[in-house]
mmCIF file of C-alpha atoms (C1' of nucleotides) in Angstrom:
data_model
loop_
_atom_site.group_PDB
_atom_site.id
_atom_site.type_symbol
_atom_site.label_atom_id
_atom_site.label_comp_id
_atom_site.label_asym_id
_atom_site.label_seq_id
_atom_site.Cartn_x
_atom_site.Cartn_y
_atom_site.Cartn_z
ATOM 1 C CA MET J 70 3.718 -54.684 -47.288
ATOM 2 C CA HIS J 71 1.406 -52.344 -49.079
ATOM 3 C CA VAL J 72 -0.529 -53.958 -51.856
ATOM 4 C CA PRO J 73 -1.979 -51.721 -54.541
ATOM 5 C CA HIS J 74 -5.727 -51.945 -54.526
ATOM 6 C CA ASN J 75 -5.994 -52.707 -58.199
ATOM 7 C CA LEU J 76 -4.238 -55.985 -57.599
ATOM 8 C CA GLU J 77 -7.300 -57.176 -55.826
ATOM 9 C CA GLU J 78 -9.598 -56.090 -58.587
ATOM 10 C CA GLU J 79 -7.474 -57.341 -61.440
ATOM 11 C CA PRO J 80 -5.408 -60.257 -60.233
ATOM 12 C CA PHE J 81 -3.403 -60.578 -63.419
ATOM 13 C CA VAL J 82 -2.595 -56.920 -63.625
ATOM 14 C CA HIS J 83 0.571 -56.070 -61.807
ATOM 15 C CA SER J 84 1.717 -53.284 -64.012
ATOM 16 C CA ASN J 85 0.991 -51.778 -67.356
ATOM 17 C CA LEU J 86 2.609 -54.760 -68.963
ATOM 18 C CA SER J 87 -0.565 -56.660 -68.473
ATOM 19 C CA ILE J 88 -2.908 -55.231 -70.971
ATOM 20 C CA SER J 89 -6.573 -55.750 -71.239
ATOM 21 C CA GLY J 90 -7.436 -56.842 -74.713
ATOM 22 C CA THR J 91 -4.722 -57.406 -77.255
ATOM 23 C CA LEU J 92 -1.409 -58.132 -75.659
ATOM 24 C CA THR J 93 1.181 -56.089 -77.460
ATOM 25 C CA THR J 94 3.590 -55.167 -74.742
ATOM 26 C CA MET J 95 6.925 -54.980 -76.487
ATOM 27 C CA PRO J 96 8.921 -54.059 -73.437
ATOM 28 C CA GLU J 97 11.536 -51.453 -74.169
ATOM 29 C CA LEU J 98 13.502 -49.371 -71.696
ATOM 30 C CA PRO J 99 10.551 -47.448 -70.189
ATOM 31 C CA GLU J 100 8.425 -50.568 -69.823
ATOM 32 C CA VAL J 101 11.223 -52.503 -68.158
ATOM 33 C CA GLU J 102 12.044 -49.552 -65.907
ATOM 34 C CA THR J 103 8.399 -49.462 -64.837
ATOM 35 C CA VAL J 104 8.414 -53.159 -64.026
ATOM 36 C CA ALA J 105 11.627 -52.820 -62.012
ATOM 37 C CA ARG J 106 10.261 -49.896 -60.008
ATOM 38 C CA ASP J 107 7.023 -51.713 -59.284
ATOM 39 C CA LEU J 108 8.828 -54.853 -58.207
ATOM 40 C CA GLN J 109 11.173 -52.852 -56.002
ATOM 41 C CA ARG J 110 8.093 -51.515 -54.231
ATOM 42 C CA TRP J 111 6.237 -54.811 -54.072
ATOM 43 C CA VAL J 112 8.726 -57.650 -53.644
ATOM 44 C CA ALA J 113 11.915 -56.120 -52.254
ATOM 45 C CA GLY J 114 12.442 -57.939 -48.983
ATOM 46 C CA ALA J 115 10.413 -60.959 -50.042
ATOM 47 C CA THR J 116 11.887 -64.422 -49.828
ATOM 48 C CA ILE J 117 11.494 -67.014 -52.557
ATOM 49 C CA THR J 118 10.602 -70.434 -51.199
ATOM 50 C CA ASP J 119 10.245 -72.367 -54.428
ATOM 51 C CA ALA J 120 10.206 -72.106 -58.194
ATOM 52 C CA THR J 121 8.056 -74.057 -60.628
ATOM 53 C CA ILE J 122 9.273 -74.129 -64.204
ATOM 54 C CA SER J 123 6.828 -75.102 -66.911
ATOM 55 C CA TRP J 124 8.976 -74.097 -69.895
ATOM 56 C CA ASP J 125 12.556 -75.235 -69.412
ATOM 57 C CA ARG J 126 14.090 -73.018 -72.039
ATOM 58 C CA THR J 127 13.099 -69.932 -70.104
ATOM 59 C CA ILE J 128 15.934 -70.790 -67.736
ATOM 60 C CA ARG J 129 19.332 -70.252 -69.255
ATOM 61 C CA HIS J 130 22.943 -70.302 -68.174
ATOM 62 C CA PRO J 131 24.645 -71.057 -66.020
ATOM 63 C CA GLN J 132 22.237 -73.244 -64.111
ATOM 64 C CA PRO J 133 20.475 -76.037 -65.937
ATOM 65 C CA PRO J 134 16.740 -75.797 -65.367
ATOM 66 C CA ASP J 135 16.619 -78.785 -63.066
ATOM 67 C CA ARG J 136 18.970 -77.132 -60.604
ATOM 68 C CA PHE J 137 17.477 -73.691 -60.843
ATOM 69 C CA ALA J 138 14.632 -74.212 -58.385
ATOM 70 C CA ALA J 139 16.971 -75.513 -55.723
ATOM 71 C CA GLU J 140 19.420 -72.668 -56.346
ATOM 72 C CA ILE J 141 16.839 -69.930 -56.033
ATOM 73 C CA SER J 142 14.859 -71.370 -53.142
ATOM 74 C CA GLY J 143 15.528 -69.554 -49.910
ATOM 75 C CA ALA J 144 16.851 -66.451 -51.604
ATOM 76 C CA THR J 145 15.644 -63.061 -50.505
ATOM 77 C CA ILE J 146 15.100 -60.324 -53.071
ATOM 78 C CA ALA J 147 17.036 -57.330 -51.833
ATOM 79 C CA ARG J 148 16.657 -54.850 -54.660
ATOM 80 C CA VAL J 149 15.219 -54.662 -58.155
ATOM 81 C CA THR J 150 16.832 -52.566 -60.870
ATOM 82 C CA ARG J 151 17.145 -52.403 -64.641
ATOM 83 C CA ARG J 152 19.966 -52.600 -67.143
ATOM 84 C CA ALA J 153 19.020 -52.017 -70.763
ATOM 85 C CA LYS J 154 15.853 -54.092 -71.223
ATOM 86 C CA THR J 155 16.749 -56.584 -68.519
ATOM 87 C CA VAL J 156 15.220 -56.655 -65.038
ATOM 88 C CA LEU J 157 17.826 -57.334 -62.342
ATOM 89 C CA LEU J 158 16.691 -58.941 -59.106
ATOM 90 C CA HIS J 159 19.579 -58.517 -56.686
ATOM 91 C CA LEU J 160 19.455 -61.239 -54.089
ATOM 92 C CA ALA J 161 20.499 -60.640 -50.506
ATOM 93 C CA ASP J 162 23.381 -63.108 -50.854
ATOM 94 C CA GLY J 163 24.855 -61.102 -53.715
ATOM 95 C CA ARG J 164 23.677 -63.214 -56.612
ATOM 96 C CA VAL J 165 21.675 -61.618 -59.391
ATOM 97 C CA MET J 166 18.665 -63.028 -61.195
ATOM 98 C CA THR J 167 18.266 -61.521 -64.638
ATOM 99 C CA VAL J 168 14.944 -61.451 -66.443
ATOM 100 C CA ALA J 169 15.012 -60.538 -70.114
ATOM 101 C CA LEU J 170 11.408 -60.003 -71.131
ATOM 102 C CA ARG J 171 12.071 -59.953 -74.856
ATOM 103 C CA MET J 172 8.784 -59.728 -76.712
ATOM 104 C CA THR J 173 5.953 -60.799 -74.477
ATOM 105 C CA GLY J 174 7.508 -61.351 -71.079
ATOM 106 C CA ALA J 175 5.918 -59.917 -67.949
ATOM 107 C CA LEU J 176 6.569 -60.153 -64.232
ATOM 108 C CA ILE J 177 3.388 -60.299 -62.245
ATOM 109 C CA VAL J 178 2.831 -60.298 -58.511
ATOM 110 C CA ALA J 179 -0.167 -62.505 -57.755
ATOM 111 C CA GLU J 180 -2.059 -62.517 -54.482
ATOM 112 C CA PRO J 181 -2.938 -65.851 -52.905
ATOM 113 C CA GLY J 182 -5.925 -67.418 -54.601
ATOM 114 C CA THR J 183 -5.275 -65.832 -57.952
ATOM 115 C CA PRO J 184 -6.281 -68.199 -60.761
ATOM 116 C CA GLU J 185 -3.486 -70.011 -62.532
ATOM 117 C CA ASP J 186 -2.066 -68.365 -65.586
ATOM 118 C CA PRO J 187 -1.645 -70.725 -68.550
ATOM 119 C CA TYR J 188 1.170 -68.538 -69.858
ATOM 120 C CA ALA J 189 3.153 -68.468 -66.623
ATOM 121 C CA ARG J 190 6.447 -70.138 -67.541
ATOM 122 C CA VAL J 191 8.090 -69.795 -64.147
ATOM 123 C CA VAL J 192 6.274 -69.273 -60.861
ATOM 124 C CA PHE J 193 8.215 -68.180 -57.792
ATOM 125 C CA ALA J 194 6.449 -68.935 -54.545
ATOM 126 C CA LEU J 195 7.052 -66.230 -51.955
ATOM 127 C CA GLU J 196 7.201 -66.820 -48.248
ATOM 128 C CA ASP J 197 4.266 -64.502 -47.599
ATOM 129 C CA GLY J 198 1.954 -66.561 -49.798
ATOM 130 C CA ARG J 199 2.112 -64.433 -52.896
ATOM 131 C CA GLU J 200 3.596 -65.550 -56.182
ATOM 132 C CA LEU J 201 5.967 -63.797 -58.506
ATOM 133 C CA ARG J 202 5.011 -65.069 -61.922
ATOM 134 C CA TYR J 203 7.046 -64.890 -65.077
ATOM 135 C CA ARG J 204 4.483 -64.832 -67.859
ATOM 136 C CA ASP J 205 5.528 -65.096 -71.481
ATOM 137 C CA VAL J 206 3.186 -65.994 -74.293
ATOM 138 C CA ARG J 207 5.832 -66.404 -76.951
ATOM 139 C CA LYS J 208 8.540 -67.946 -74.778
ATOM 140 C CA PHE J 209 11.310 -65.672 -76.042
ATOM 141 C CA GLY J 210 12.242 -64.357 -72.616
ATOM 142 C CA ARG J 211 15.105 -65.740 -70.562
ATOM 143 C CA ILE J 212 15.857 -65.913 -66.870
ATOM 144 C CA GLY J 213 19.396 -66.324 -65.562
ATOM 145 C CA LEU J 214 20.863 -66.699 -62.103
ATOM 146 C CA TRP J 215 24.351 -65.342 -61.753
ATOM 147 C CA PRO J 216 26.991 -65.655 -59.056
ATOM 148 C CA GLY J 217 27.680 -62.840 -56.655
ATOM 149 C CA GLY J 218 30.680 -60.581 -56.638
ATOM 150 C CA GLY J 219 29.591 -58.712 -59.701
ATOM 151 C CA LEU J 220 29.974 -59.846 -63.261
ATOM 152 C CA ARG J 221 32.450 -57.800 -65.180
ATOM 153 C CA SER J 222 33.119 -57.746 -68.853
ATOM 154 C CA VAL J 223 36.514 -58.811 -70.093
ATOM 155 C CA GLY J 224 37.825 -55.998 -72.189
ATOM 156 C CA ALA J 225 35.944 -52.743 -72.363
ATOM 157 C CA GLY J 226 34.644 -50.856 -75.299
ATOM 158 C CA SER J 227 31.914 -51.179 -77.851
ATOM 159 C CA GLY J 228 31.188 -54.053 -80.113
ATOM 160 C CA ALA J 229 31.490 -56.407 -77.179
ATOM 161 C CA ARG J 230 29.377 -59.016 -78.879
ATOM 162 C CA SER J 231 32.023 -61.681 -78.842
ATOM 163 C CA LYS J 232 33.728 -60.757 -75.599
ATOM 164 C CA ARG J 233 33.491 -62.759 -72.448
ATOM 165 C CA ILE J 234 32.415 -62.153 -68.906
ATOM 166 C CA ALA J 235 34.606 -63.146 -66.005
ATOM 167 C CA GLU J 236 33.310 -64.210 -62.634
ATOM 168 C CA GLY J 237 35.952 -65.630 -60.417
ATOM 169 C CA ALA J 238 37.618 -68.417 -62.327
ATOM 170 C CA ARG J 239 34.736 -68.933 -64.710
ATOM 171 C CA THR J 240 33.988 -67.013 -67.854
ATOM 172 C CA TYR J 241 30.788 -66.765 -69.817
ATOM 173 C CA ARG J 242 30.085 -65.483 -73.254
ATOM 174 C CA ILE J 243 28.837 -61.981 -72.806
ATOM 175 C CA GLY J 244 25.635 -62.821 -74.618
ATOM 176 C CA GLU J 245 24.816 -65.164 -71.800
ATOM 177 C CA VAL J 246 24.622 -62.233 -69.424
ATOM 178 C CA PHE J 247 24.228 -59.059 -71.401
ATOM 179 C CA SER J 248 24.409 -58.600 -75.098
ATOM 180 C CA GLY J 249 27.380 -56.280 -74.899
ATOM 181 C CA HIS J 250 25.171 -53.380 -74.096
ATOM 182 C CA GLY J 251 26.006 -49.865 -75.131
ATOM 183 C CA PRO J 252 25.459 -46.794 -72.959
ATOM 184 C CA GLU J 253 22.319 -46.214 -70.949
ATOM 185 C CA PRO J 254 20.724 -43.279 -72.776
ATOM 186 C CA LEU J 255 19.222 -41.705 -69.663
ATOM 187 C CA LEU J 256 22.392 -41.623 -67.605
ATOM 188 C CA ARG J 257 24.326 -38.398 -67.249
ATOM 189 C CA GLY J 258 27.314 -39.931 -68.974
ATOM 190 C CA PHE J 259 25.403 -40.270 -72.204
ATOM 191 C CA THR J 260 26.193 -36.856 -73.601
ATOM 192 C CA ALA J 261 25.548 -35.471 -77.055
ATOM 193 C CA GLU J 262 29.303 -35.344 -77.517
ATOM 194 C CA ARG J 263 29.775 -38.983 -76.693
ATOM 195 C CA PHE J 264 26.809 -39.905 -78.888
ATOM 196 C CA ALA J 265 28.250 -37.876 -81.751
ATOM 197 C CA GLU J 266 31.556 -39.613 -81.405
ATOM 198 C CA ARG J 267 29.933 -43.051 -81.541
ATOM 199 C CA LEU J 268 27.729 -42.106 -84.490
ATOM 200 C CA SER J 269 30.595 -40.686 -86.508
ATOM 201 C CA ARG J 270 32.313 -44.066 -86.616
ATOM 202 C CA ARG J 271 29.305 -45.890 -88.020
ATOM 203 C CA THR J 272 27.986 -46.217 -91.527
ATOM 204 C CA ALA J 273 24.834 -48.107 -90.626
ATOM 205 C CA LYS J 274 21.334 -46.781 -91.128
ATOM 206 C CA LEU J 275 20.005 -44.782 -88.190
ATOM 207 C CA LYS J 276 17.103 -47.151 -87.610
ATOM 208 C CA THR J 277 19.380 -50.178 -87.522
ATOM 209 C CA LEU J 278 21.778 -48.484 -85.139
ATOM 210 C CA LEU J 279 19.100 -47.393 -82.694
ATOM 211 C CA LEU J 280 17.933 -50.993 -82.449
ATOM 212 C CA ASP J 281 21.489 -52.255 -81.923
ATOM 213 C CA GLN J 282 21.777 -52.818 -78.179
ATOM 214 C CA SER J 283 25.543 -52.744 -78.326
ATOM 215 C CA PHE J 284 25.313 -49.234 -79.747
ATOM 216 C CA ILE J 285 22.701 -47.836 -77.379
ATOM 217 C CA ALA J 286 20.857 -49.774 -74.710
ATOM 218 C CA GLY J 287 17.135 -49.970 -74.267
ATOM 219 C CA VAL J 288 15.697 -48.529 -77.473
ATOM 220 C CA GLY J 289 13.308 -50.769 -79.386
ATOM 221 C CA ASN J 290 11.204 -50.467 -82.489
ATOM 222 C CA ILE J 291 8.573 -48.139 -81.087
ATOM 223 C CA TYR J 292 10.821 -45.595 -79.440
ATOM 224 C CA ALA J 293 13.271 -45.694 -82.345
ATOM 225 C CA ASP J 294 10.599 -44.675 -84.833
ATOM 226 C CA GLU J 295 9.227 -42.026 -82.504
ATOM 227 C CA ALA J 296 12.625 -40.508 -81.741
ATOM 228 C CA LEU J 297 13.541 -40.328 -85.420
ATOM 229 C CA TRP J 298 10.254 -38.625 -86.221
ATOM 230 C CA ARG J 299 10.754 -36.012 -83.524
ATOM 231 C CA ALA J 300 14.311 -35.425 -84.699
ATOM 232 C CA ARG J 301 13.083 -35.186 -88.309
ATOM 233 C CA LEU J 302 15.620 -37.749 -89.419
ATOM 234 C CA HIS J 303 15.036 -40.370 -92.073
ATOM 235 C CA PRO J 304 15.447 -43.936 -90.797
ATOM 236 C CA LEU J 305 17.615 -44.859 -93.786
ATOM 237 C CA GLN J 306 20.060 -42.009 -93.328
ATOM 238 C CA THR J 307 23.476 -43.312 -92.378
ATOM 239 C CA ALA J 308 24.975 -42.314 -89.054
ATOM 240 C CA ASP J 309 28.167 -40.783 -90.413
ATOM 241 C CA THR J 310 26.236 -38.253 -92.492
ATOM 242 C CA LEU J 311 24.652 -36.470 -89.537
ATOM 243 C CA ASP J 312 25.819 -32.953 -88.830
ATOM 244 C CA ALA J 313 26.258 -31.613 -85.313
ATOM 245 C CA ARG J 314 22.734 -30.234 -85.127
ATOM 246 C CA ASP J 315 21.223 -33.513 -86.299
ATOM 247 C CA VAL J 316 23.106 -35.365 -83.600
ATOM 248 C CA ARG J 317 21.990 -32.982 -80.870
ATOM 249 C CA ARG J 318 18.369 -33.316 -81.939
ATOM 250 C CA LEU J 319 18.515 -37.082 -82.090
ATOM 251 C CA HIS J 320 20.236 -37.230 -78.713
ATOM 252 C CA ARG J 321 17.670 -34.954 -77.133
ATOM 253 C CA PHE J 322 14.648 -36.746 -78.588
ATOM 254 C CA ILE J 323 15.824 -40.259 -77.802
ATOM 255 C CA ARG J 324 16.052 -39.192 -74.182
ATOM 256 C CA GLN J 325 12.772 -37.336 -74.392
ATOM 257 C CA VAL J 326 10.700 -40.223 -75.721
ATOM 258 C CA LEU J 327 12.226 -42.593 -73.191
ATOM 259 C CA ARG J 328 11.636 -40.214 -70.275
ATOM 260 C CA GLU J 329 8.064 -39.603 -71.360
ATOM 261 C CA GLY J 330 7.615 -43.340 -71.635
ATOM 262 C CA ILE J 331 8.688 -43.796 -68.043
ATOM 263 C CA VAL J 332 6.453 -40.965 -66.855
ATOM 264 C CA ASN J 333 3.578 -42.719 -68.564
ATOM 265 C CA ARG J 334 4.555 -45.969 -66.922
ATOM 266 C CA GLY J 335 5.732 -47.408 -70.193
ATOM 267 C CA ALA J 336 2.320 -47.055 -71.681
ATOM 268 C CA SER J 337 2.906 -44.083 -73.893
ATOM 269 C CA PHE J 338 3.039 -45.967 -77.149
ATOM 270 C CA SER J 339 1.132 -49.144 -76.448
ATOM 271 C CA ASP J 340 -2.566 -49.670 -76.698
ATOM 272 C CA TYR J 341 -2.673 -49.981 -72.954
ATOM 273 C CA VAL J 342 -5.914 -49.403 -71.152
ATOM 274 C CA GLY J 343 -5.368 -48.667 -67.504
ATOM 275 C CA ALA J 344 -6.984 -50.511 -64.659
ATOM 276 C CA ASP J 345 -8.927 -47.327 -64.077
ATOM 277 C CA GLY J 346 -10.289 -47.688 -67.584
ATOM 278 C CA GLU J 347 -8.895 -44.361 -68.639
ATOM 279 C CA PRO J 348 -9.203 -44.088 -72.394
ATOM 280 C CA GLY J 349 -6.161 -43.613 -74.532
ATOM 281 C CA ALA J 350 -4.577 -40.253 -74.281
ATOM 282 C CA ASN J 351 -1.864 -42.473 -75.682
ATOM 283 C CA ALA J 352 -3.154 -42.313 -79.218
ATOM 284 C CA GLU J 353 -2.233 -38.632 -79.202
ATOM 285 C CA ARG J 354 1.354 -39.450 -78.300
ATOM 286 C CA LEU J 355 1.896 -41.997 -80.972
ATOM 287 C CA ALA J 356 3.266 -39.979 -83.826
ATOM 288 C CA VAL J 357 4.290 -42.575 -86.367
ATOM 289 C CA TYR J 358 4.468 -46.054 -84.921
ATOM 290 C CA ARG J 359 1.808 -48.208 -86.576
ATOM 291 C CA ARG J 360 0.203 -45.141 -88.093
ATOM 292 C CA THR J 361 0.793 -46.203 -91.687
ATOM 293 C CA GLU J 362 -1.287 -44.166 -94.149
ATOM 294 C CA GLN J 363 -2.502 -41.874 -91.394
ATOM 295 C CA PRO J 364 -1.737 -38.131 -91.452
ATOM 296 C CA CYS J 365 1.454 -36.854 -89.876
ATOM 297 C CA HIS J 366 0.690 -34.781 -86.783
ATOM 298 C CA ARG J 367 3.154 -32.146 -87.983
ATOM 299 C CA CYS J 368 2.514 -31.745 -91.683
ATOM 300 C CA GLY J 369 -0.468 -33.880 -92.587
ATOM 301 C CA ASN J 370 1.458 -36.004 -95.036
ATOM 302 C CA ARG J 371 0.712 -39.715 -94.988
ATOM 303 C CA ILE J 372 2.905 -41.810 -92.712
ATOM 304 C CA GLU J 373 4.834 -44.419 -94.643
ATOM 305 C CA ARG J 374 5.857 -47.917 -93.652
ATOM 306 C CA ILE J 375 9.035 -49.523 -94.903
ATOM 307 C CA VAL J 376 11.077 -52.487 -93.747
ATOM 308 C CA VAL J 377 14.549 -51.804 -92.390
ATOM 309 C CA GLY J 378 16.587 -54.699 -91.126
ATOM 310 C CA GLN J 379 13.522 -56.927 -91.178
ATOM 311 C CA ARG J 380 11.670 -54.546 -88.880
ATOM 312 C CA SER J 381 8.684 -52.428 -89.719
ATOM 313 C CA THR J 382 9.642 -48.797 -89.750
ATOM 314 C CA HIS J 383 7.265 -45.855 -89.768
ATOM 315 C CA PHE J 384 8.117 -42.316 -90.769
ATOM 316 C CA CYS J 385 6.830 -39.181 -92.428
ATOM 317 C CA PRO J 386 8.408 -38.829 -95.866
ATOM 318 C CA ARG J 387 7.910 -35.069 -95.820
ATOM 319 C CA CYS J 388 9.199 -34.290 -92.306
ATOM 320 C CA GLN J 389 11.949 -36.853 -92.444
ATOM 321 C CA ARG J 390 13.762 -36.299 -95.706
ATOM 322 C CA GLU J 391 16.291 -38.784 -96.896
ATOM 323 C CA PRO J 392 19.401 -36.773 -97.716
ATOM 324 C CA VAL J 393 20.334 -36.921 -101.355
ATOM 325 C CA ALA J 394 23.510 -38.892 -101.840
ATOM 326 C CA SER J 395 26.209 -36.397 -102.638
ATOM 327 C CA SER J 396 28.224 -37.679 -105.558
ATOM 328 C CA ALA J 397 30.165 -34.423 -105.772
ATOM 329 C CA THR J 398 32.903 -33.463 -103.369
ATOM 330 C "C1'" DA C 24 34.250 -55.161 -86.954
ATOM 331 C "C1'" DC C 25 30.293 -54.806 -89.320
ATOM 332 C "C1'" DG C 26 26.011 -55.731 -91.532
ATOM 333 C "C1'" DC C 27 22.811 -59.045 -92.917
ATOM 334 C "C1'" DC C 28 20.094 -63.229 -92.190
ATOM 335 C "C1'" DT C 29 17.633 -66.807 -89.666
ATOM 336 C "C1'" DA C 30 15.735 -69.151 -85.732
ATOM 337 C "C1'" DC C 31 13.170 -68.899 -81.835
ATOM 338 C "C1'" DC C 32 7.680 -68.721 -80.478
ATOM 339 C "C1'" DT C 33 2.451 -67.967 -80.373
ATOM 340 C "C1'" DG C 34 -1.672 -65.370 -81.257
ATOM 341 C "C1'" DC C 35 -3.989 -62.469 -84.118
ATOM 342 C "C1'" DT C 36 -5.244 -60.857 -88.789
ATOM 343 C "C1'" DT C 37 -5.823 -61.478 -93.555
ATOM 344 C "C1'" DG C 38 -6.962 -63.831 -97.758
ATOM 345 C "C1'" DC C 39 -8.847 -67.529 -100.309
ATOM 346 C "C1'" DT R 65 -16.852 -71.112 -91.629
ATOM 347 C "C1'" DG R 66 -12.266 -73.141 -92.030
ATOM 348 C "C1'" DC R 67 -7.756 -73.176 -92.926
ATOM 349 C "C1'" DA R 68 -3.139 -71.567 -94.152
ATOM 350 C "C1'" DA R 69 -0.141 -67.943 -94.763
ATOM 351 C "C1'" DG R 70 1.516 -63.662 -93.145
ATOM 352 C "C1'" DC R 71 2.850 -60.684 -89.540
ATOM 353 C "C1'" DA R 72 4.514 -58.908 -85.050
ATOM 354 C "C1'" DG R 73 9.758 -57.999 -83.147
ATOM 355 C "C1'" DG R 74 14.163 -58.696 -79.335
ATOM 356 C "C1'" DT R 75 18.204 -60.913 -79.764
ATOM 357 C "C1'" DA R 76 21.616 -64.972 -80.051
ATOM 358 C "C1'" DG R 77 24.429 -66.705 -83.230
ATOM 359 C "C1'" DG R 78 26.018 -67.814 -87.901
ATOM 360 C "C1'" DC R 79 27.844 -66.144 -92.190
ATOM 361 C "C1'" DG R 80 30.208 -63.284 -95.646
#
DNA sequence: ACGCCTACCTGCTTGC
DNA sequence: TGCAAGCAGGTAGGCG
């Protein structure tokens, strides 16, 4: 199997999710997509011979941690894909291992002889001598191992937070598998019309909604702020007040920032420095996120930071006007 | 059903 | 310099 040359030079760097310097990965859809594509290239076909768990809580349902290693040993990774912000490792026997990276999770392919990583919470030994390491400084991430046959949600529709998942005779709370994810924004089925229809039924603030995974899958704090800036929409504006043009802009720019993120290997809005040491053309791309008090690239006005739903939110108060509440009819 | 709040975690930054 | 508080944010789950 081809091994990228930079693996040899930088053992800990498997993808852009390993960052030299400050580790602020914040994996959102483009970052997770990048990880899945890299793993598909590097470990599809590999067989797991053992798993070492150093933080039990990383392993979640349905297997208790002490059975996980035995369950996964001997499995061959057939295919690696992504759903929302979760990496899916499809095993040859039909089971699926899910890896939710949350805040600081990373999947790293380590060549034999690579120094131990103190933040590796789960290490999968591969038959060929390499290791697939799940690294997670803050321990928020979760790994699950699910039965084959395909998990399906019981009852379709949005707001699936409390619904259950059926697999054969057993059912799981949907949160144990997926958090009732909304549509994948980059799929063809996610049309402006469908988006408009979903938005029209909601009275929540735009920022809150974009972060709601049951409303739209894969958008996190960075891409939400960036998409709203491009669409010139105020983060506090409520969804049901958007007109048709607003919706089309928001739809287009959500997809645009996510696609650009993937093209840039998920690095477009992080302070990533590539293995080639290429300096940040990324700073140019970052329009508002963490640019508090700095000039707006469009109008020069100072970027403002507010807190929405306990999350920092960055926007340009001149480009992104909050609509005046209409008290009249 | 929806929106809001807290807990989960650790490392870095800030303030005294 | 040392220490504590504040901050970062994805998401499960509880509450009103």
